[in-house]
Coordinates of N, CA and C in Angstrom, one line a residue:
X1 N -31.8 23.0 -19.4 CA -31.4 24.1 -18.6 C -29.9 24.4 -18.8
X2 N -29.5 25.5 -19.2 CA -28.0 25.8 -19.4 C -27.4 26.1 -18.1
X3 N -26.0 25.9 -18.0 CA -25.3 26.2 -16.8 C -25.5 27.5 -16.2
X4 N -25.7 28.5 -17.1 CA -25.9 29.9 -16.5 C -27.2 30.1 -15.8
X5 N -28.2 29.2 -16.1 CA -29.5 29.4 -15.5 C -29.7 28.5 -14.2
X6 N -28.7 27.7 -13.9 CA -28.8 26.9 -12.7 C -28.7 27.7 -11.4
X7 N -29.5 27.4 -10.4 CA -29.4 28.1 -9.2 C -28.1 27.9 -8.5
X8 N -27.6 28.9 -7.8 CA -26.3 28.8 -7.1 C -26.4 27.7 -6.0
X9 N -25.3 27.0 -5.8 CA -25.2 26.0 -4.8 C -24.3 26.5 -3.7
X10 N -24.8 26.3 -2.5 CA -24.0 26.8 -1.3 C -22.8 26.0 -1.1
X11 N -21.8 26.5 -0.4 CA -20.5 25.8 -0.2 C -20.7 24.5 0.5
X12 N -21.6 24.5 1.5 CA -21.8 23.3 2.3 C -22.5 22.2 1.5
X13 N -23.5 22.6 0.7 CA -24.2 21.7 -0.1 C -23.2 21.1 -1.2
X14 N -22.4 21.9 -1.7 CA -21.4 21.4 -2.7 C -20.4 20.4 -2.1
X15 N -20.0 20.7 -0.9 CA -19.1 19.8 -0.2 C -19.8 18.4 0.1
X16 N -21.1 18.5 0.5 CA -21.8 17.2 0.7 C -22.0 16.5 -0.6
X17 N -22.3 17.2 -1.6 CA -22.5 16.5 -2.9 C -21.2 15.8 -3.4
X18 N -20.1 16.5 -3.2 CA -18.8 15.9 -3.6 C -18.5 14.6 -2.7
X19 N -18.8 14.7 -1.4 CA -18.6 13.6 -0.5 C -19.4 12.4 -0.9
X20 N -20.7 12.6 -1.2 CA -21.6 11.6 -1.6 C -21.2 11.0 -3.0
X21 N -20.8 11.8 -3.9 CA -20.3 11.3 -5.2 C -19.0 10.5 -5.1
X22 N -18.1 10.9 -4.3 CA -16.9 10.1 -4.1 C -17.1 8.8 -3.3
X23 N -18.0 8.9 -2.3 CA -18.4 7.6 -1.6 C -19.0 6.6 -2.6
X24 N -19.9 7.1 -3.4 CA -20.6 6.2 -4.4 C -19.5 5.6 -5.4
X25 N -18.6 6.4 -5.8 CA -17.6 5.9 -6.7 C -16.7 4.9 -6.0
X26 N -16.4 5.2 -4.8 CA -15.6 4.2 -4.0 C -16.3 2.9 -3.8
X27 N -17.5 3.0 -3.4 CA -18.3 1.7 -3.2 C -18.4 0.9 -4.5
X28 N -18.7 1.6 -5.6 CA -18.9 0.9 -6.8 C -17.6 0.2 -7.3
X29 N -16.5 0.9 -7.2 CA -15.3 0.3 -7.7 C -14.7 -0.8 -6.8
X30 N -14.9 -0.6 -5.5 CA -14.4 -1.7 -4.6 C -15.4 -2.8 -4.4
X31 N -16.7 -2.6 -4.5 CA -17.6 -3.7 -4.3 C -18.1 -4.2 -5.6
X32 N -17.6 -3.7 -6.7 CA -18.1 -4.1 -8.0 C -17.8 -5.6 -8.3
X33 N -16.7 -6.1 -7.8 CA -16.4 -7.5 -8.0 C -17.3 -8.4 -7.2
X34 N -17.6 -7.9 -6.0 CA -18.5 -8.7 -5.1 C -20.0 -8.7 -5.6
X35 N -20.4 -7.5 -6.1 CA -21.8 -7.4 -6.6 C -22.0 -8.2 -7.9
X36 N -21.0 -8.1 -8.8 CA -21.1 -8.8 -10.1 C -20.8 -10.3 -10.0
X37 N -20.0 -10.6 -9.1 CA -19.7 -12.1 -8.9 C -19.1 -12.7 -10.1
X38 N -19.6 -13.9 -10.4 CA -19.2 -14.6 -11.6 C -19.9 -14.3 -12.9
X39 N -20.8 -13.3 -12.8 CA -21.6 -12.9 -14.0 C -20.7 -12.2 -15.0
X40 N -19.6 -11.6 -14.6 CA -18.6 -11.0 -15.5 C -17.2 -11.7 -15.2
X41 N -16.9 -12.7 -16.0 CA -15.6 -13.4 -15.8 C -14.5 -12.6 -16.2
X42 N -13.4 -12.7 -15.4 CA -12.2 -12.0 -15.8 C -11.3 -12.8 -16.8
X43 N -10.7 -12.1 -17.7 CA -9.8 -12.9 -18.6 C -8.6 -13.5 -17.8
X44 N -8.1 -14.6 -18.3 CA -7.0 -15.3 -17.6 C -5.8 -14.4 -17.3
X45 N -5.5 -13.6 -18.3 CA -4.3 -12.6 -18.1 C -4.5 -11.7 -16.9
X46 N -5.7 -11.2 -16.7 CA -6.1 -10.4 -15.6 C -6.0 -11.2 -14.3
X47 N -6.5 -12.4 -14.3 CA -6.5 -13.3 -13.1 C -5.0 -13.5 -12.7
X48 N -4.2 -13.8 -13.7 CA -2.7 -14.1 -13.3 C -2.1 -12.8 -12.8
X49 N -2.4 -11.6 -13.3 CA -1.8 -10.4 -12.9 C -2.3 -10.1 -11.4
X50 N -3.5 -10.4 -11.1 CA -4.1 -10.1 -9.8 C -3.4 -10.9 -8.7
X51 N -2.9 -12.0 -9.1 CA -2.2 -12.8 -8.1 C -1.0 -12.1 -7.5
X52 N -0.4 -11.2 -8.2 CA 0.8 -10.5 -7.8 C 0.5 -9.2 -7.1
X53 N -0.8 -8.8 -7.1 CA -1.2 -7.5 -6.5 C -0.8 -7.4 -5.0
X54 N -1.1 -8.4 -4.2 CA -0.7 -8.2 -2.7 C 0.8 -8.0 -2.6
X55 N 1.7 -8.7 -3.3 CA 3.1 -8.6 -3.2 C 3.6 -7.2 -3.7
X56 N 2.9 -6.8 -4.8 CA 3.3 -5.5 -5.3 C 2.9 -4.3 -4.4
X57 N 1.7 -4.4 -3.8 CA 1.3 -3.4 -2.8 C 2.2 -3.4 -1.6
X58 N 2.6 -4.6 -1.1 CA 3.5 -4.6 0.0 C 4.8 -4.0 -0.3
X59 N 5.4 -4.4 -1.5 CA 6.6 -3.8 -1.9 C 6.5 -2.3 -2.0
X60 N 5.4 -1.8 -2.5 CA 5.3 -0.3 -2.7 C 5.2 0.4 -1.4
X61 N 4.7 -0.3 -0.4 CA 4.7 0.4 0.9 C 6.0 0.3 1.7
X62 N 6.7 -0.9 1.6 CA 7.9 -1.1 2.4 C 9.2 -0.5 1.7
X63 N 9.4 -0.7 0.4 CA 10.6 -0.2 -0.2 C 10.9 1.2 0.0
X64 N 10.0 2.2 -0.2 CA 10.3 3.6 0.1 C 10.7 3.9 1.5
X65 N 10.2 3.1 2.5 CA 10.6 3.3 3.8 C 12.0 2.7 4.1
X66 N 12.4 1.7 3.4 CA 13.7 1.1 3.6 C 14.8 1.8 2.9
X67 N 14.5 2.3 1.7 CA 15.5 3.1 0.9 C 14.9 4.4 0.6
X68 N 14.9 5.4 1.5 CA 14.3 6.7 1.2 C 15.1 7.4 0.1
X69 N 14.4 8.0 -0.8 CA 15.1 8.7 -2.0 C 15.1 10.2 -1.7
X70 N 16.2 10.8 -2.1 CA 16.3 12.2 -2.2 C 16.1 12.6 -3.6
X71 N 15.3 13.6 -3.9 CA 14.9 14.0 -5.2 C 16.2 14.3 -6.0
X72 N 16.3 13.6 -7.2 CA 17.5 13.8 -8.0 C 18.7 13.0 -7.6
X73 N 18.6 12.2 -6.6 CA 19.7 11.5 -6.1 C 19.4 10.0 -6.0
X74 N 20.3 9.3 -5.4 CA 20.2 7.8 -5.2 C 19.5 7.6 -3.9
X75 N 19.1 6.3 -3.6 CA 18.5 6.0 -2.3 C 19.6 6.2 -1.2
X76 N 19.1 6.6 -0.1 CA 20.0 6.8 1.1 C 19.9 5.5 1.9
X77 N 21.1 5.0 2.3 CA 21.2 3.8 3.1 C 20.7 4.1 4.5
X78 N 20.0 3.1 5.0 CA 19.5 3.2 6.4 C 19.6 1.8 7.0
X79 N 19.8 1.8 8.3 CA 19.9 0.5 9.0 C 18.7 -0.4 8.8
X80 N 17.6 0.2 8.5 CA 16.3 -0.6 8.3 C 16.5 -1.5 7.2
X81 N 17.2 -1.1 6.1 CA 17.4 -2.0 5.0 C 18.2 -3.2 5.3
X82 N 19.2 -3.1 6.1 CA 20.0 -4.3 6.5 C 19.2 -5.2 7.4
X83 N 18.4 -4.6 8.4 CA 17.6 -5.3 9.3 C 16.5 -6.1 8.5
X84 N 16.0 -5.5 7.4 CA 15.0 -6.1 6.6 C 15.6 -7.3 5.8
X85 N 16.8 -7.2 5.4 CA 17.5 -8.3 4.7 C 17.7 -9.5 5.7
X86 N 18.1 -9.2 6.9 CA 18.3 -10.2 7.9 C 16.9 -10.9 8.2
X87 N 15.9 -10.1 8.3 CA 14.5 -10.6 8.6 C 14.1 -11.5 7.5
X88 N 14.3 -11.1 6.2 CA 13.9 -11.9 5.1 C 14.7 -13.2 5.1
X89 N 16.0 -13.2 5.4 CA 16.8 -14.4 5.5 C 16.3 -15.3 6.5
X90 N 15.9 -14.8 7.7 CA 15.4 -15.7 8.8 C 14.0 -16.3 8.3
X91 N 13.2 -15.5 7.7 CA 11.9 -16.0 7.2 C 12.1 -17.1 6.2
X92 N 13.0 -16.9 5.3 CA 13.3 -17.9 4.2 C 13.8 -19.2 4.8
X93 N 14.7 -19.1 5.8 CA 15.2 -20.3 6.4 C 14.3 -21.0 7.4
X94 N 13.6 -20.2 8.2 CA 12.8 -20.9 9.3 C 11.3 -21.0 9.0
X95 N 10.8 -20.1 8.1 CA 9.4 -20.1 7.8 C 8.5 -19.8 9.0
X96 N 9.1 -19.0 9.9 CA 8.5 -18.6 11.2 C 8.4 -17.1 11.3
X97 N 7.1 -16.6 11.3 CA 6.9 -15.2 11.3 C 7.4 -14.5 12.5
X98 N 7.2 -15.2 13.7 CA 7.6 -14.6 14.9 C 9.2 -14.5 14.9
X99 N 9.8 -15.5 14.5 CA 11.3 -15.4 14.4 C 11.8 -14.3 13.5
X100 N 11.1 -14.1 12.4 CA 11.4 -13.1 11.4 C 11.3 -11.7 12.1
X101 N 10.2 -11.5 12.8 CA 10.0 -10.2 13.5 C 11.0 -10.0 14.6
X102 N 11.3 -11.0 15.3 CA 12.3 -10.9 16.4 C 13.7 -10.6 15.9
X103 N 14.1 -11.3 14.8 CA 15.4 -11.2 14.2 C 15.5 -9.8 13.6
X104 N 14.5 -9.3 12.9 CA 14.6 -8.0 12.2 C 14.7 -6.9 13.3
X105 N 13.8 -7.0 14.3 CA 13.9 -5.9 15.3 C 15.1 -5.9 16.1
X106 N 15.6 -7.1 16.5 CA 16.8 -7.2 17.2 C 18.0 -6.7 16.4
X107 N 18.0 -7.0 15.1 CA 19.1 -6.5 14.3 C 19.0 -5.0 14.2
X108 N 17.9 -4.5 14.0 CA 17.7 -3.0 13.9 C 18.2 -2.3 15.2
X109 N 17.7 -2.8 16.3 CA 18.1 -2.2 17.6 C 19.6 -2.3 17.8
X110 N 20.2 -3.5 17.5 CA 21.6 -3.7 17.7 C 22.4 -2.7 16.8
X111 N 22.0 -2.6 15.5 CA 22.7 -1.7 14.6 C 22.6 -0.2 15.0
X112 N 21.4 0.2 15.5 CA 21.3 1.5 16.0 C 22.1 1.8 17.2
X113 N 22.2 0.8 18.1 CA 22.9 0.9 19.3 C 24.4 1.0 19.0
X114 N 24.9 0.2 18.0 CA 26.3 0.2 17.7 C 26.7 1.5 16.9
X115 N 25.7 2.0 16.1 CA 26.0 3.3 15.4 C 25.9 4.5 16.3
X116 N 25.3 4.4 17.4 CA 25.2 5.5 18.4 C 24.1 6.3 18.1

């Protein structure tokens, strides 16, 4: 059957077909490792690279918020960056997540209050 002889598809049916196709692609790509299990072993290089995926994702989410970029320019300094540095320093020295959160937020609030 050539494309010109196919019956027309309504807009709502087309939308539902796209939703189902995208859901299927999402399930297959995300659950593929769980469904295949150890039947398809990953190469050692891929395993080593996947160890850094959580840190890379976290950095990709946090860094743009701490150093917002203006197109064609350099990052703009924000008090959040300094508060994040203080929070990381507290985390490295104390290894206490609650202390890190408290120190970071207290620093941010203090800097914002001092800056007006």
